Coordinates of C-alpha atoms and ligand atoms in Angstrom, one line a residue:
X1 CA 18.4 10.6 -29.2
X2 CA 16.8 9.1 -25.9
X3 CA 15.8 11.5 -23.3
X4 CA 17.0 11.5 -20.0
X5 CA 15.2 11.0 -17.2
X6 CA 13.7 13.3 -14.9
X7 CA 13.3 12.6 -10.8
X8 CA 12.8 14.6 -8.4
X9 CA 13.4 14.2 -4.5
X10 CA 11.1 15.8 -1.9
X11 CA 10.2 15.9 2.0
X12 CA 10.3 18.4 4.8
X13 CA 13.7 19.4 6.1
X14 CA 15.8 16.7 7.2
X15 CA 13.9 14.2 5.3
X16 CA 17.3 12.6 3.9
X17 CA 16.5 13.3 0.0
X18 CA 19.6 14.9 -0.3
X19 CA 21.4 11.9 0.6
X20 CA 19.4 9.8 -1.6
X21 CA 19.9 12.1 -4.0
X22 CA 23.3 12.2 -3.9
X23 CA 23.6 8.5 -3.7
X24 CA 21.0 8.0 -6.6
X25 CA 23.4 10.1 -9.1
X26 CA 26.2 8.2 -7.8
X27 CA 24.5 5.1 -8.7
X28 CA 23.0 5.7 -12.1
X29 CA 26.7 7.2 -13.2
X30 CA 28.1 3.5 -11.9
X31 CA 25.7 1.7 -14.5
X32 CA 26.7 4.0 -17.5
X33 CA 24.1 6.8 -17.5
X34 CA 25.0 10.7 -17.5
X35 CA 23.4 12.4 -14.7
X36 CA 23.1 15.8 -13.2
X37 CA 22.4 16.5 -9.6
X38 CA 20.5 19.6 -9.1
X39 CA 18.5 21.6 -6.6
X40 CA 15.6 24.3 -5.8
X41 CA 16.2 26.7 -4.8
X42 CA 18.4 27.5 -7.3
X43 CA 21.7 29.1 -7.7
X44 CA 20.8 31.0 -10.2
X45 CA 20.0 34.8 -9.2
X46 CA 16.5 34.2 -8.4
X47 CA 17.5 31.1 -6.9
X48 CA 19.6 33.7 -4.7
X49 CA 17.0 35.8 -4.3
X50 CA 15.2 33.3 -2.3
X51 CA 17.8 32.4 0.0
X52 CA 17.4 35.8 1.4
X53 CA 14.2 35.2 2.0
X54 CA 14.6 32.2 3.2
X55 CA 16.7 33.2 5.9
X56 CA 14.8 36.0 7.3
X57 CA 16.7 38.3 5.8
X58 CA 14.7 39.9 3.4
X59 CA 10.8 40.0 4.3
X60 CA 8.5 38.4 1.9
X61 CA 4.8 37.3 1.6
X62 CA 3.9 34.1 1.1
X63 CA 2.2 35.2 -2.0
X64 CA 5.8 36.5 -3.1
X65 CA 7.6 32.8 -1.8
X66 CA 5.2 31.2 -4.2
X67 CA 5.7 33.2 -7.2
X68 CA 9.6 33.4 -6.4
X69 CA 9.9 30.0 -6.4
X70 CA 7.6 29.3 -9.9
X71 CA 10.1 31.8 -11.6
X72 CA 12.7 30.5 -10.4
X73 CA 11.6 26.9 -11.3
X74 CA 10.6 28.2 -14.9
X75 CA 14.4 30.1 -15.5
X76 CA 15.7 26.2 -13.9
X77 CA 13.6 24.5 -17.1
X78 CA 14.6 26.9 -19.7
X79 CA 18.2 28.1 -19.0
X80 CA 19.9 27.4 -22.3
X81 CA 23.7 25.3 -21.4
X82 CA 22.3 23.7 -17.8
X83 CA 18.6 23.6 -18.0
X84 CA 16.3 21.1 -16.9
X85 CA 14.7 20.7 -20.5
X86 CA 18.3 20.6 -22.1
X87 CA 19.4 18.1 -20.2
X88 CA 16.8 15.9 -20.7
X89 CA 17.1 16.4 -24.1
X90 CA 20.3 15.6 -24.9
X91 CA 19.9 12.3 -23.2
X92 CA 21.1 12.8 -19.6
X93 CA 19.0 12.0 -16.2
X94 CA 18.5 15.2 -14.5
X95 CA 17.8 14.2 -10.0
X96 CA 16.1 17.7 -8.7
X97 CA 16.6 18.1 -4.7
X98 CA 12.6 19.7 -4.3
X99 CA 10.4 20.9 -7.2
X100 CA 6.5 22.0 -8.0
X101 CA 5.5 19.6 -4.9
X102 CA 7.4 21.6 -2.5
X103 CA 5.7 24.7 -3.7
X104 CA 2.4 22.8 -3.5
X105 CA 2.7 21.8 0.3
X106 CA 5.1 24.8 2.0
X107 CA 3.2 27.9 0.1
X108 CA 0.1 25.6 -1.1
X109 CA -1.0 25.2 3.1
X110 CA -0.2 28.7 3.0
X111 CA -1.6 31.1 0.7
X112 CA -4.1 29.1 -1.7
X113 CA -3.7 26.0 -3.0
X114 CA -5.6 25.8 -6.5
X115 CA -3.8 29.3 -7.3
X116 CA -0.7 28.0 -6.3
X117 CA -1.3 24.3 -8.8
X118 CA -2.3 26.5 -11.6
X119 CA 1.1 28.4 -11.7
X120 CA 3.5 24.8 -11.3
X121 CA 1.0 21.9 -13.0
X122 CA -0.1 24.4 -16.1
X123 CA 2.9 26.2 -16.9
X124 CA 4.1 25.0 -20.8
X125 CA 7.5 26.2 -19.0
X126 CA 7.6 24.2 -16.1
X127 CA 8.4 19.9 -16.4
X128 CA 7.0 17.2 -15.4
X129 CA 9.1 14.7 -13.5
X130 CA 8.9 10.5 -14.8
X131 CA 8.9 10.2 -11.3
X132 CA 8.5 12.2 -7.6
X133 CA 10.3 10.3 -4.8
X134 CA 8.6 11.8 -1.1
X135 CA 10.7 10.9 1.6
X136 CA 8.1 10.8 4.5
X137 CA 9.8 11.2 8.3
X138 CA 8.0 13.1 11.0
X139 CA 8.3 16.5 11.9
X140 CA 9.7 15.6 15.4
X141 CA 12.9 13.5 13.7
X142 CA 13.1 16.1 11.2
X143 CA 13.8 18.8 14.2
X144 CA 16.3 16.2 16.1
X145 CA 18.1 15.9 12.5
X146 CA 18.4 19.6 11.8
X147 CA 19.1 20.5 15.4
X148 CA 22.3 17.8 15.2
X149 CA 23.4 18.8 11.6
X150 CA 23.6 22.7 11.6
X151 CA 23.9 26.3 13.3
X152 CA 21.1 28.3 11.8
X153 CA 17.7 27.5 11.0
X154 CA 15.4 28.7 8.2
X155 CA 12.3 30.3 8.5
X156 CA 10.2 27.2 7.7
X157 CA 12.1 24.9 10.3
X158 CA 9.8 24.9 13.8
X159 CA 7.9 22.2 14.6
X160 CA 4.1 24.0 13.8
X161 CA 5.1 25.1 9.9
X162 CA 7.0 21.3 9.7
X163 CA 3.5 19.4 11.0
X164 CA 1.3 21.8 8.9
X165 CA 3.8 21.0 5.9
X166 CA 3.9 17.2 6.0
X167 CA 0.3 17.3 6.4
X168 CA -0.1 19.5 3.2
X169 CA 2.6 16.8 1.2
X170 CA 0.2 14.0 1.9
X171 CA -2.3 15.8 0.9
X172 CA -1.1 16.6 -2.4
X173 CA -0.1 13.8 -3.0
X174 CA -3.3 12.4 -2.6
X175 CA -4.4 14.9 -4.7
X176 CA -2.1 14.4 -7.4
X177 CA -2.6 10.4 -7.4
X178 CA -4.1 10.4 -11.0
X179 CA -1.9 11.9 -12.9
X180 CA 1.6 12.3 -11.4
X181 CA 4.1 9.5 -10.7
X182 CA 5.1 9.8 -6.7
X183 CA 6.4 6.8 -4.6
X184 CA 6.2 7.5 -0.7
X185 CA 9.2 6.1 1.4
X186 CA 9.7 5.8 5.1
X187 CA 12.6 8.0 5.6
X188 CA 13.4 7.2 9.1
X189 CA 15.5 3.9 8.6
X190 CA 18.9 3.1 8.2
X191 CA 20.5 5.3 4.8
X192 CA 21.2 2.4 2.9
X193 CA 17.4 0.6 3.5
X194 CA 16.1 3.6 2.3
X195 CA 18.0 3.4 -0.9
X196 CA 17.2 0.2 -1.5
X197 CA 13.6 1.4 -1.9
X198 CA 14.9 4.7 -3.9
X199 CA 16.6 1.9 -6.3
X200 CA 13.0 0.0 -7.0
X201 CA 11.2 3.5 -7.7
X202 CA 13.6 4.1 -10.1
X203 CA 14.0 0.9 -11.8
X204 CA 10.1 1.2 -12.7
X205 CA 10.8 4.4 -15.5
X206 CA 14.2 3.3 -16.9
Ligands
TYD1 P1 16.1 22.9 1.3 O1 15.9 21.7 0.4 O2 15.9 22.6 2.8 O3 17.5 23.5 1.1 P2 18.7 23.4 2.2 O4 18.9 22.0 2.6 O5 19.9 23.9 1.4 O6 18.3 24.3 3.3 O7 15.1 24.1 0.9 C1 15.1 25.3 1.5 C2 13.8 25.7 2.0 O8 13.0 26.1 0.9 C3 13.0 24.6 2.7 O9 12.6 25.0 4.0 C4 11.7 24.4 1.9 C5 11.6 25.7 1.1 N1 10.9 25.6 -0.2 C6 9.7 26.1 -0.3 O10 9.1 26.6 0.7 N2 9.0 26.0 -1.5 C7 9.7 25.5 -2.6 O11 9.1 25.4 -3.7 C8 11.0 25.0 -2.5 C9 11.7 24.4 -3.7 C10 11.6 25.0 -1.2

């Protein structure tokens, strides 16, 4: 049987990429393909466990972020009915709303980068996508979006960790230019302009 495809989203809050990922899976069911629409953190119970954290709730290091997130990426890959390797094994496109690269730039800037590539590029566990779609918008817009859209803010959402974090997402992908497939888009346009530039990343692995 074919495999499915595997894309990912990413971008710092407010970037849009759940939009485009919601309109991706909309798009690739409308031509015939079976798709699953899924997201880090999880909602699995490690997925859970972050959330906490997340929200200021429960206190963790930024050691402990990075290694929550890796186990929760690796129980993501492996669970048996709805896991990212199942799916793509029995022939449907799995869309991820943030993966590895998130972990790269939000705990990568930091704790220690190299450490924190090790446990996400060299995990036999852990996926790599066909193709990484970065939604690049800057921090300023992504405060105006999140400050129209919701009531409470995470602990990565002020305008210092946002600047440090776009920063680190160029940076990596710079770093990862040889051997990962990552298109850059200019997130702050009209939704449906910014598709049409999803739609050509896309069409390149099909
Ligand atoms: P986000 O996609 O913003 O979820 P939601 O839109 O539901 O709030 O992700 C939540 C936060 O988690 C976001 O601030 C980025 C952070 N994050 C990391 O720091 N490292 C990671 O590896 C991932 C997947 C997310």
């Amino acid at each position: 049987m074919k495999k499915g495809k595997f894309i990912v989203f990413e971008g710092i809050d407010g970037s849009g990429k759940t939009t485009q990922a919601r309109m991706l899976a909309e798009y690739l069911e409308s031509v015939g393909r079976r798709v699953v629409l899924t997201a880090e953190p999880t909602s699995l119970p490690s997925g859970r466990a972050l959330r906490e954290a997340l929200s200021g709730k429960v206190k963790k290091s930024e050691c402990q972020m990075a290694v929550m997130f890796v186990d929760d990426r690796i129980a993501h890959n492996i669970c048996e009915s709805e896991g990212i390797r199942a799916l793509i094994d029995g022939g449907v496109d799995v869309i991820c709303d943030r993966y590895y690269y998130s972990t790269l730039a939000y705990q990568g800037q930091s704790t220690d980068y190299e450490w924190v590539k090790s446990m996400n590029l060299r995990c036999p566990e852990i996926q790599h996508p066909d193709v990484c779609i970065y939604i690049d918008i800057l921090p300023e817009q992504s405060l105006e979006r999140i400050a129209k859209g919701r009531d409470s803010v995470e602990i990565y959402e002020n305008m210092e960790t946002l600047t440090k974090v776009r920063e680190q997402f160029l940076s990596v992908i710079h770093d990862l230019e040889n051997e990962e497939n990552i298109c850059i888009i200019d997130g702050y346009r009209e939704q449906n302009q910014v598709f049409e530039d999803v739609c050509k990343s896309v069409r390149q692995i099909l």
